[in-house]
CSV table of C-alpha atoms in Angstrom, one decimal:
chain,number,residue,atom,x,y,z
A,1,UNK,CA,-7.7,-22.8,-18.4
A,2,UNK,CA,-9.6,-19.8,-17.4
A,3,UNK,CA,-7.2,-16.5,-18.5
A,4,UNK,CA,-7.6,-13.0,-17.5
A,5,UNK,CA,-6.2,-9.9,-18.7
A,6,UNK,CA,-6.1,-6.5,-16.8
A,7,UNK,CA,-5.6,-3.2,-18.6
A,8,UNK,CA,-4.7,0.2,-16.8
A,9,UNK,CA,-5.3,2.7,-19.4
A,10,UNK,CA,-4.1,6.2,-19.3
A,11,UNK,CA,-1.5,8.9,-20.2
A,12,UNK,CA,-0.4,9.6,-16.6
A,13,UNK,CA,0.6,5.7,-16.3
A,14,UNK,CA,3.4,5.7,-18.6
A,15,UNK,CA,4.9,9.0,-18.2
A,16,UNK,CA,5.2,8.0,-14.6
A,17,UNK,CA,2.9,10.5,-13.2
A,18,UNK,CA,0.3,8.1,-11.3
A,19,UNK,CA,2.1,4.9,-10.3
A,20,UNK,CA,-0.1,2.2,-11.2
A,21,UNK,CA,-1.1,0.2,-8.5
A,22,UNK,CA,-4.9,-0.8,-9.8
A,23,UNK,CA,-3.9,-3.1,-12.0
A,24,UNK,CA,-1.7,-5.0,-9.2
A,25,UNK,CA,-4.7,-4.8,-7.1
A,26,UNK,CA,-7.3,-6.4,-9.5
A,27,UNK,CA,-4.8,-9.1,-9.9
A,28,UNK,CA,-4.4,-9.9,-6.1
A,29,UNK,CA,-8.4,-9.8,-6.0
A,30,UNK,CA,-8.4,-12.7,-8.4
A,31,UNK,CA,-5.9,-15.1,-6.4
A,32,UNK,CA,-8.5,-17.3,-4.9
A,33,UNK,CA,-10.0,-18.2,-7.9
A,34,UNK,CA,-9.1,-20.6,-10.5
A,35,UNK,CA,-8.2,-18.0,-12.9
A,36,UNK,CA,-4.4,-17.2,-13.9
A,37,UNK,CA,-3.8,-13.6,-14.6
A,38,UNK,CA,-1.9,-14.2,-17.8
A,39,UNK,CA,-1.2,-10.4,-18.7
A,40,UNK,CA,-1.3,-6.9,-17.0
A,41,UNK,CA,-0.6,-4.1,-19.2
A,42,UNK,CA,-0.5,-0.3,-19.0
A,43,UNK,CA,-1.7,1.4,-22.1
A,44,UNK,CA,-1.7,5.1,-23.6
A,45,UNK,CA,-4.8,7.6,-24.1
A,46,UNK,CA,-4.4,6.6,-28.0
A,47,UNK,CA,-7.8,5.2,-29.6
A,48,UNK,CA,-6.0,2.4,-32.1
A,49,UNK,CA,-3.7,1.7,-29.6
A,50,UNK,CA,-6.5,0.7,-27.0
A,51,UNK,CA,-8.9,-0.9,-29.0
A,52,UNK,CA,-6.4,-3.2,-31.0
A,53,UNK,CA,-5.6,-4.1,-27.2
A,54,UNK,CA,-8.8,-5.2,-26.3
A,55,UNK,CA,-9.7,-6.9,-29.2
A,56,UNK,CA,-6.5,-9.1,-28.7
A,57,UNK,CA,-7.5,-9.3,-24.7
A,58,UNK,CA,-10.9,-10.5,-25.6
A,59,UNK,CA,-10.0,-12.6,-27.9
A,60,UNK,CA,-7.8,-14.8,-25.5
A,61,UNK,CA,-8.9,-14.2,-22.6
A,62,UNK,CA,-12.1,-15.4,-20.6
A,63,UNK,CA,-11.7,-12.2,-18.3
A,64,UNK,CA,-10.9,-8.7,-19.7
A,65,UNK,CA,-10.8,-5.6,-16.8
A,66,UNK,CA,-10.2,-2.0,-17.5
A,67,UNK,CA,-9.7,0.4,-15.5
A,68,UNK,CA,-8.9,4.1,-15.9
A,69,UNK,CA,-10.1,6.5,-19.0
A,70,UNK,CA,-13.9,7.1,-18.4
A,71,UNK,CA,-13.9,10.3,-17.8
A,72,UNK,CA,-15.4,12.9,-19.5
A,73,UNK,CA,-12.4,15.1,-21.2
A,74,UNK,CA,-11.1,14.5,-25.0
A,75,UNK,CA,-8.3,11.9,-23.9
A,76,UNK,CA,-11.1,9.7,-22.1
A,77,UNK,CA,-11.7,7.3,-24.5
A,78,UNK,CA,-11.8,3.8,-23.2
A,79,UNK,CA,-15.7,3.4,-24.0
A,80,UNK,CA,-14.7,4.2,-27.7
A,81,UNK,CA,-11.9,1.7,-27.6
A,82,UNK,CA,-14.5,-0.9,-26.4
A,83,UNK,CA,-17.1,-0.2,-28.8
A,84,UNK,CA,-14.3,0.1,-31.3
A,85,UNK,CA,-13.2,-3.3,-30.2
A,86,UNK,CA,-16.3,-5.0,-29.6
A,87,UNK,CA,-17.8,-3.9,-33.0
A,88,UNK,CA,-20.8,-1.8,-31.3
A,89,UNK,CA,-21.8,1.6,-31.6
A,90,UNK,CA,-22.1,4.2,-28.5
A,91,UNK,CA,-25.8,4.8,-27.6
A,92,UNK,CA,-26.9,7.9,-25.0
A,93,UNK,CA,-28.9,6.0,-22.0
A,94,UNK,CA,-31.3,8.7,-20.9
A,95,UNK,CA,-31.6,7.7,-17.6
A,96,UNK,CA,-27.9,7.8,-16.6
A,97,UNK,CA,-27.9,11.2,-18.3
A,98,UNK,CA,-30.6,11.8,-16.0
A,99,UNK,CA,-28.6,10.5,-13.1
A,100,UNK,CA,-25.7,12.6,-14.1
A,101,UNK,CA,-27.6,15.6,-13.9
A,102,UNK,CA,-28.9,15.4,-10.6
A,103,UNK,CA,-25.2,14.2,-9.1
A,104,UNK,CA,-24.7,17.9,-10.4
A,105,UNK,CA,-27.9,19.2,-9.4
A,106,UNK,CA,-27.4,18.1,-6.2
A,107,UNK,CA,-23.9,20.1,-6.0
A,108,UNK,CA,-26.1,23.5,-7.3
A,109,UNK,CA,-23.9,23.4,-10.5
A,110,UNK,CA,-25.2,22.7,-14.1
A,111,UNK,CA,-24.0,19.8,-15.1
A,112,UNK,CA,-21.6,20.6,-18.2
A,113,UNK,CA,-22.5,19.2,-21.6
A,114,UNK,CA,-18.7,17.5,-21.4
A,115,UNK,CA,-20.1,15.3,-19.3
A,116,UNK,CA,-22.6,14.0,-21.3
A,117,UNK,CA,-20.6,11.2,-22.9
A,118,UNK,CA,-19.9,9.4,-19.5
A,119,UNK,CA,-23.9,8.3,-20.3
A,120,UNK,CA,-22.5,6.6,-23.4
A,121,UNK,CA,-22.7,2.8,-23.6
A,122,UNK,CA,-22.8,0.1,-26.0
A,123,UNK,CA,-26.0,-2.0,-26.2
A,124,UNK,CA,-23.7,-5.4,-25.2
A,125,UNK,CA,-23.4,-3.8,-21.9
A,126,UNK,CA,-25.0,-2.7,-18.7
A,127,UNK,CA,-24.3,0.1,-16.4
A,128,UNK,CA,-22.2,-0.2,-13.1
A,129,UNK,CA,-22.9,2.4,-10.5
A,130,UNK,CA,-20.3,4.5,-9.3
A,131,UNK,CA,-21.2,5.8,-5.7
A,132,UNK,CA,-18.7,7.9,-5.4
A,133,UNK,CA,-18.0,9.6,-8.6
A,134,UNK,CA,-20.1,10.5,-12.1
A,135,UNK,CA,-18.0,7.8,-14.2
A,136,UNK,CA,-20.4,4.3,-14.7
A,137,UNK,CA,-18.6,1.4,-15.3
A,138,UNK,CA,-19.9,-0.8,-17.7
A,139,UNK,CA,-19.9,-5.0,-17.9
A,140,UNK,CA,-20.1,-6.8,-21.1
A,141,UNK,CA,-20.8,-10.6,-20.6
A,142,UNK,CA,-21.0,-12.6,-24.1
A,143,UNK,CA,-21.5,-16.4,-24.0
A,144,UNK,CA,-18.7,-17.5,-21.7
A,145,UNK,CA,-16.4,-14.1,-21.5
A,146,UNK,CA,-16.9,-11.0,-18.8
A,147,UNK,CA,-15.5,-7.4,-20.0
A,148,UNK,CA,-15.6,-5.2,-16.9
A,149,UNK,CA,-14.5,-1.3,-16.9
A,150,UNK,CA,-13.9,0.7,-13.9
A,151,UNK,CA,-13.1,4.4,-13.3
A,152,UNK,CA,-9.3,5.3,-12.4
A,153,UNK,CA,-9.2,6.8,-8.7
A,154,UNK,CA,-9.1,3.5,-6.6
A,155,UNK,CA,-11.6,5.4,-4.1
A,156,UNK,CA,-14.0,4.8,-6.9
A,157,UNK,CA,-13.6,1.9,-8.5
A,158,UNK,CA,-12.8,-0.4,-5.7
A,159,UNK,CA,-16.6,-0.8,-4.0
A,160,UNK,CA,-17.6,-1.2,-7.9
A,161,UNK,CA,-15.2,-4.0,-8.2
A,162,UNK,CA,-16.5,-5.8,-5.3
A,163,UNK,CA,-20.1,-5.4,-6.0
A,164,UNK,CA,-19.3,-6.7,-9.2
A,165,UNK,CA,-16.7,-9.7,-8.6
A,166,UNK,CA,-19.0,-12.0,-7.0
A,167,UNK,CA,-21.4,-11.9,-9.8
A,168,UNK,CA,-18.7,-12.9,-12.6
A,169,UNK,CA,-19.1,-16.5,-11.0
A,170,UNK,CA,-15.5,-17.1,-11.6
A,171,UNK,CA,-14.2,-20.8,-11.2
A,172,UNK,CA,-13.6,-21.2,-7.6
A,173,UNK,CA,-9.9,-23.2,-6.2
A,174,UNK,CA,-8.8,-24.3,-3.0
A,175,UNK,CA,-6.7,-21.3,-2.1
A,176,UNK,CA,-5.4,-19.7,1.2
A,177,UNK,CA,-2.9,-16.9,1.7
A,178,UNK,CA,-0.9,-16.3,5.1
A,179,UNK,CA,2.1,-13.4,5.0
A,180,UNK,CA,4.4,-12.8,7.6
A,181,UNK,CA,5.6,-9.3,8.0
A,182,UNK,CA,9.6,-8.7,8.7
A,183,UNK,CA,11.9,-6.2,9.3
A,184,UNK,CA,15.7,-5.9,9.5
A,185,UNK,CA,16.0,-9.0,6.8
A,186,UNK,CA,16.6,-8.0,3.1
A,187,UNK,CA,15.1,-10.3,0.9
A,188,UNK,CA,18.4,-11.9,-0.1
A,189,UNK,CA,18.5,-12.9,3.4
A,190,UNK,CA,15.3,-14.6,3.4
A,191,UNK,CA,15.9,-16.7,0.8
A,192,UNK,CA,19.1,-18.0,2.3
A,193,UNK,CA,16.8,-19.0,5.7
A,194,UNK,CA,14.0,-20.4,3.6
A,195,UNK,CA,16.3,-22.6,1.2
A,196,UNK,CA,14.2,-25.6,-0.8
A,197,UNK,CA,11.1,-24.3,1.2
A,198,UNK,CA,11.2,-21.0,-1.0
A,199,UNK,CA,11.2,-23.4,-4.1
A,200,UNK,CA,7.6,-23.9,-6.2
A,201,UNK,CA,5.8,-26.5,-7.3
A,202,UNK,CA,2.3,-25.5,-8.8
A,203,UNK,CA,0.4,-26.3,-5.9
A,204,UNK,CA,1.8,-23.7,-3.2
A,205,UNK,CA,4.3,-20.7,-3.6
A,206,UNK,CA,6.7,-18.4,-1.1
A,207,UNK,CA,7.3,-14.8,-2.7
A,208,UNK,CA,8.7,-12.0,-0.8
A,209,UNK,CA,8.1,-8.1,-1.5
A,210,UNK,CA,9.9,-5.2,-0.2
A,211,UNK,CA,8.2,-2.5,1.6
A,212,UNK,CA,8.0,0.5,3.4
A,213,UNK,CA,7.3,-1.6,6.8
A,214,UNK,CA,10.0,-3.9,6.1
A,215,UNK,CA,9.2,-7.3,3.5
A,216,UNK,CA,6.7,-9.3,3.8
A,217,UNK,CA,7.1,-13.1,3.2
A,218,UNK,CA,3.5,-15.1,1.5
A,219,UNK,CA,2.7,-18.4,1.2
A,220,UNK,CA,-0.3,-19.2,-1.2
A,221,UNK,CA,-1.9,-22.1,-2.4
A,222,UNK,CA,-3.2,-25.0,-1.5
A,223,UNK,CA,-4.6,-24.6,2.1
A,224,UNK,CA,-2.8,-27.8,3.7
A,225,UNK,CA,0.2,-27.5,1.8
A,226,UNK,CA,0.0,-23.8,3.1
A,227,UNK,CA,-0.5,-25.5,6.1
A,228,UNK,CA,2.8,-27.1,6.7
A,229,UNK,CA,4.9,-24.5,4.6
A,230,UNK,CA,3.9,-21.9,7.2
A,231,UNK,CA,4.9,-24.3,10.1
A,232,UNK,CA,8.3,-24.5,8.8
A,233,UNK,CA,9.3,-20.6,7.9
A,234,UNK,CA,7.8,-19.2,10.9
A,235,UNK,CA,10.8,-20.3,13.0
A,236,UNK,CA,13.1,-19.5,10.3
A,237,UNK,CA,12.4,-16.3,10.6
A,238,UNK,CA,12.9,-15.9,14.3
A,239,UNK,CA,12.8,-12.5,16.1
A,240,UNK,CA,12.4,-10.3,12.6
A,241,UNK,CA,8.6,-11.5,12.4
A,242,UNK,CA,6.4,-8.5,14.0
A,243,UNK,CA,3.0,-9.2,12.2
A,244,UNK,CA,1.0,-11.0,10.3
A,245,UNK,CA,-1.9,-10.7,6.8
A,246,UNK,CA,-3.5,-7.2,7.3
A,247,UNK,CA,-1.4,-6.0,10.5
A,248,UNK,CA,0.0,-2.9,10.2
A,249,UNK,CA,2.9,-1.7,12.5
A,250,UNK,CA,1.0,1.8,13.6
A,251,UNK,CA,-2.1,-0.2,14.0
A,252,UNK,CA,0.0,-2.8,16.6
A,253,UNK,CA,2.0,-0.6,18.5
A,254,UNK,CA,-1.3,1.5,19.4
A,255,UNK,CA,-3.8,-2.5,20.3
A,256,UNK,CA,-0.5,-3.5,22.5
A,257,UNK,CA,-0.1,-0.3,24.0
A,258,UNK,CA,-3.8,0.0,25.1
A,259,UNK,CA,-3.8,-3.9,25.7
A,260,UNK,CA,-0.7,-2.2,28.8
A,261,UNK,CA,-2.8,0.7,29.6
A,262,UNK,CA,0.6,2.5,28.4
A,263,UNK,CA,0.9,5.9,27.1
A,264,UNK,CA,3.8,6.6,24.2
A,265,UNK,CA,5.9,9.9,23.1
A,266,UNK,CA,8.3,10.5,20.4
A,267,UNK,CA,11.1,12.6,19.8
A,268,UNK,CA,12.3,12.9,16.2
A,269,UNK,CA,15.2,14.2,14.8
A,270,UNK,CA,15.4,12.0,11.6
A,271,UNK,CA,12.4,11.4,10.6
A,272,UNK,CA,10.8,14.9,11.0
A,273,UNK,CA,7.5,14.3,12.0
A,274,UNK,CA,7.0,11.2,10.1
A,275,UNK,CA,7.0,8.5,13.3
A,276,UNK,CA,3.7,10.7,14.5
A,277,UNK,CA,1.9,11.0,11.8
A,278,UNK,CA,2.2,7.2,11.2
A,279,UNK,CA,0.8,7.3,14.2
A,280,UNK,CA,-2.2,9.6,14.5
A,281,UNK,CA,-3.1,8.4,11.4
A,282,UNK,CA,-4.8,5.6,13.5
A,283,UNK,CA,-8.3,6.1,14.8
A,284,UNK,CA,-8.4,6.0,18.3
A,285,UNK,CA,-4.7,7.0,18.5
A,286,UNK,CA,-5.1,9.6,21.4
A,287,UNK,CA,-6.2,6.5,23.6
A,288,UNK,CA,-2.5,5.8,23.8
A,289,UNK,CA,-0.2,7.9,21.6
A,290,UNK,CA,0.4,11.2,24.0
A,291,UNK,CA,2.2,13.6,21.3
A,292,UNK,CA,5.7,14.1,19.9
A,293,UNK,CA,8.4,16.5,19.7
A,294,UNK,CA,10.1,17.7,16.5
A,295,UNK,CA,13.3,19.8,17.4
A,296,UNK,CA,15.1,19.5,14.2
A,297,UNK,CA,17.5,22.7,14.2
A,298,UNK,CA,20.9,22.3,17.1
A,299,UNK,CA,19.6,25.0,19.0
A,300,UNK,CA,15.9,23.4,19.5
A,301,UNK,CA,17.9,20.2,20.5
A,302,UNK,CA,20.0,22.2,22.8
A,303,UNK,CA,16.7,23.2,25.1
A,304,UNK,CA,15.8,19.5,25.7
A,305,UNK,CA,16.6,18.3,29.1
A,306,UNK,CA,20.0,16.2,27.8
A,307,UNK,CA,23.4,16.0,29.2
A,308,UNK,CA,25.7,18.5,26.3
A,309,UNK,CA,28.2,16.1,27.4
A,310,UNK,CA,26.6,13.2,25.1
A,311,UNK,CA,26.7,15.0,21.9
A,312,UNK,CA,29.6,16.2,22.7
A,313,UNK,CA,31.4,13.1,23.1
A,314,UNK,CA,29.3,10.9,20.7
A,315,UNK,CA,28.1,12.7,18.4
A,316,UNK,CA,24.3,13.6,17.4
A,317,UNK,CA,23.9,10.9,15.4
A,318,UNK,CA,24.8,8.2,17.9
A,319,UNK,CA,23.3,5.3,19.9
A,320,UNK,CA,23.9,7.3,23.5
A,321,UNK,CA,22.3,10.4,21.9
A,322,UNK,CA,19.2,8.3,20.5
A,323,UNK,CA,18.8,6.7,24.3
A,324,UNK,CA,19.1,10.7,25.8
A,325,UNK,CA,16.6,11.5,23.5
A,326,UNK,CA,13.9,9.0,24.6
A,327,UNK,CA,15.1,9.3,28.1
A,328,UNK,CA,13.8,13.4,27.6
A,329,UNK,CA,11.1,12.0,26.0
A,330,UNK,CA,9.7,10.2,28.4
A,331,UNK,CA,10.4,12.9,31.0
A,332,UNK,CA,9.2,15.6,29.0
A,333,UNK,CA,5.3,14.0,28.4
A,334,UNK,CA,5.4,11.8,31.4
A,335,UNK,CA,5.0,8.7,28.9
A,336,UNK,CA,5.0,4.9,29.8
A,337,UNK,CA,7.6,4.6,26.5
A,338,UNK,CA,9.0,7.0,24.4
A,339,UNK,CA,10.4,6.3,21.0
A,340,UNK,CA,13.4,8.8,19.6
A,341,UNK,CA,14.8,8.9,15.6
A,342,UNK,CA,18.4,10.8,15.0
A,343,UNK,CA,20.1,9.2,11.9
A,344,UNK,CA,21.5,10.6,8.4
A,345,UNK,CA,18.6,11.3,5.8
A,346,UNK,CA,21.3,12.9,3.4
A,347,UNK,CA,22.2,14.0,0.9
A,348,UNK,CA,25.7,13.5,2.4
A,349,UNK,CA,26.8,11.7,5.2
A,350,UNK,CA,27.2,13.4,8.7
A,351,UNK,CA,29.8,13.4,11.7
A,352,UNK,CA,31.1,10.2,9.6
A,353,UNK,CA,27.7,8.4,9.2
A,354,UNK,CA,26.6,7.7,5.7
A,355,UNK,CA,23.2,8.0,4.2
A,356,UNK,CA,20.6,5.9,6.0
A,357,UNK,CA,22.3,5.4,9.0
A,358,UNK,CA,19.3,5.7,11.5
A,359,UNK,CA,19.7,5.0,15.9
A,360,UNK,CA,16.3,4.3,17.8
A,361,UNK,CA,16.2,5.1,20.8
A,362,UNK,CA,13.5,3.2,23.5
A,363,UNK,CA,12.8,4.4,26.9
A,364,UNK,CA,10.6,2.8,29.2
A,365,UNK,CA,9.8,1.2,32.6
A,366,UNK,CA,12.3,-1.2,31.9
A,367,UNK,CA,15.5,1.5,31.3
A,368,UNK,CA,16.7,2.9,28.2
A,369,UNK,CA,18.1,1.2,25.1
A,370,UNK,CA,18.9,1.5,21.5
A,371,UNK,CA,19.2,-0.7,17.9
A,372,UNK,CA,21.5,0.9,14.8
A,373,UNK,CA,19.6,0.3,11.7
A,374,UNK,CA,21.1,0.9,8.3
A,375,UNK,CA,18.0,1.9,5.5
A,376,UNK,CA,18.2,1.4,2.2
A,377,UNK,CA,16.4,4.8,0.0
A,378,UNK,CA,16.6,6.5,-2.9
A,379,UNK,CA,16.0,9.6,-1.1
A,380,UNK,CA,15.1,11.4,1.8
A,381,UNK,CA,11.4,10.7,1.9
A,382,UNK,CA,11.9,7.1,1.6
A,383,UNK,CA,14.5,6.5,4.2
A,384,UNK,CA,12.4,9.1,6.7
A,385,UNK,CA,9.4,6.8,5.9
A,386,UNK,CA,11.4,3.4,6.3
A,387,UNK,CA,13.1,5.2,9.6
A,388,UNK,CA,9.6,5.7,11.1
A,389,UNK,CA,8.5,2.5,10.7
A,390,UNK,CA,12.1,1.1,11.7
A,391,UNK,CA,11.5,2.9,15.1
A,392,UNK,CA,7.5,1.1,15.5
A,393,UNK,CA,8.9,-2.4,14.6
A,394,UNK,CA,11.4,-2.1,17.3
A,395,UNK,CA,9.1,-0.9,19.7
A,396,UNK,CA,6.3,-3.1,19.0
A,397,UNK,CA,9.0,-6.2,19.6
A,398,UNK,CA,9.9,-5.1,23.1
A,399,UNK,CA,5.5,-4.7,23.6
A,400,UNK,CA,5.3,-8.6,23.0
């Protein structure tokens, strides 16, 4: 059995500063390879600590990956705690000092002598370029084992990981992946639909995973058996299905939109902003996305072109006042659609409503219409961020 080990290493992990995320990543990279990710762990800026961790990750594992703790301050000692480990003494390679000193160079700075130990290696290992930052990674292969360490920042580390991945010649496996995206089923939910079919068997698994754009339902394994599982959830799922792998909400309201030659607004009360910067965060989003309007405080609402009637009689946080607001929306920008948020982001409920009550309002060619949603968050970010996308998974089902 070929086992791997991935270590994120760092202060800022543990105290909860930087959510790790790098470790998860690596793993997910090494799914379509006969390898089985037997431990991920986060560990502390301590010397001992580290290097007792790496010695026990290289002795049972065929596959040891670090990543985090190159830098070139004090608490930046994961190339001590590998030389440490590994029994090898750090050496100064002239010519990546070299390099370092032009990166700075090239900035007009000296570089400072801090810096100088990020040109430390041990003779076991050889040098892999960062393009985007001054910390070298470094891989260590020894008879039939890999040690690879990358730099932190995922900006950084990630085109080193994939320059490096093919070359590990890692034990390939008959593996495929396909993940359907959902929202408005919790995961609780999906289990009940899927029944046996969410059962594994070695050869092929279902898992589901909560996030911002809803839960996303993946099948992996065995490409036929793959095959045939994803024939059978698909229509289990029904209507709650918007996408599918690598779609993103944003990034499929904005293709069908321009696939219509239609033109979008929004008008957000809830999420604040949120539903248009999802949106312009997509290249090529003027093509289609027109602009939005944020009129937050009651006496910005009261100058939209809206009936006082409906507030008064529903309330502001309300299915009729959701449609009004599209319906302005639309008039307003002179949009094909036009999407509108008003909910409850909290702290405390409102006109009855608790927290994460959240009406989307559509307007289009069609008429005017509405769906209730009720968010689950921790906070006000969160549910404004799970409104916002609430809002695009709606729309982009009436775009089919």
């Amino acid at each position: 059995m070929f086992l791997a080990e991935i270590i994120g290493v760092g202060d800022e992990l543990i105290y909860g500063e930087t959510v790790d995320t790098n470790t998860a990543e690596i793993a997910v990279s090494l799914q379509p390879y006969a390898v089985e990710v037997r431990r991920t762990l986060r560990v502390a800026d301590d010397l001992e600590t580290l290097a007792q961790e790496v010695r026990q990750a290289w002795q049972k594992a065929r596959l040891v990956v670090l990543s985090g703790g190159l830098g070139p301050t004090p608490d930046d000692i994961t190339r001590e705690a590998i030389a440490a480990a590994l029994d090898e003494d750090l050496q100064l390679d002239p010519a990546v000092l070299e390099w370092l000193e032009r990166i700075f160079a090239n900035r007009g700075w000296r570089m400072p002598e801090a810096n100088r130990k990020q040109a430390q290696k041990i003779p076991s290992a050889r040098w892999i370029e960062n393009p985007r930052g001054t910390a070298p990674g470094w891989w260590v292969h020894q008879e039939d084992k890999d040690l690879v360490c990358l730099p932190g920042p995922p900006a950084e580390w990630r085109p080193m990981w994939a320059e490096i991945l093919p070359q590990l010649h890692l034990p390939q496996k008959p593996y495929k992946q396909v993940t359907f995206k959902t929202f408005g089923l919790g995961e609780s939910r999906i289990v009940e639909l899927l029944g046996e079919l969410f059962k594994r068997n070695g050869q092929v698994e279902v898992g589901t995973y909560a996030k911002m754009d809803g839960v996303a339902v993946v099948v992996r394994g065995e490409p036929g058996l793959v095959d045939r599982l994803v024939a059978q959830i698909r229509p289990l799922l029904g209507e709650a299905v918007w996408g599918r792998d690598a779609d993103t909400l944003p990034v499929l309201v904005l293709k069908r939109l321009e696939a219509q030659q239609a033109t979008l607004a929004t008008l957000e009360s809830m999420t604040g902003g949120v539903l248009g910067a999802l949106l312009t965060g997509v290249a090529g989003a003027s093509k289609s996305y027109l602009g939005g309007l944020v009129p937050y405080h009651p006496s910005a609402k009261s100058q939209l072109p809206i009936d006082p009637g409906v507030a008064a009689q529903h309330g502001v946080v309300s299915a009729a006042f959701a449609e009004a607001l599209a319906s302005a929306a639309r008039h307003m920008l002179n949009s094909t659609y036009a999407l509108s948020t008003t909910g409850v982001a909290g702290p405390e409920s409102l006109e009855g409503q608790p927290v994460g009550t959240l009406f989307v309002g559509l307007a289009g060619p069609g008429g005017v219409k509405s769906r209730h949603f009720h968010l689950p968050g921790a906070n006000r970010d969160m549910l404004r961020q799970r409104a916002a996308h609430a809002a695009l998974a709606f729309l982009v089902g009436e775009l089919q």
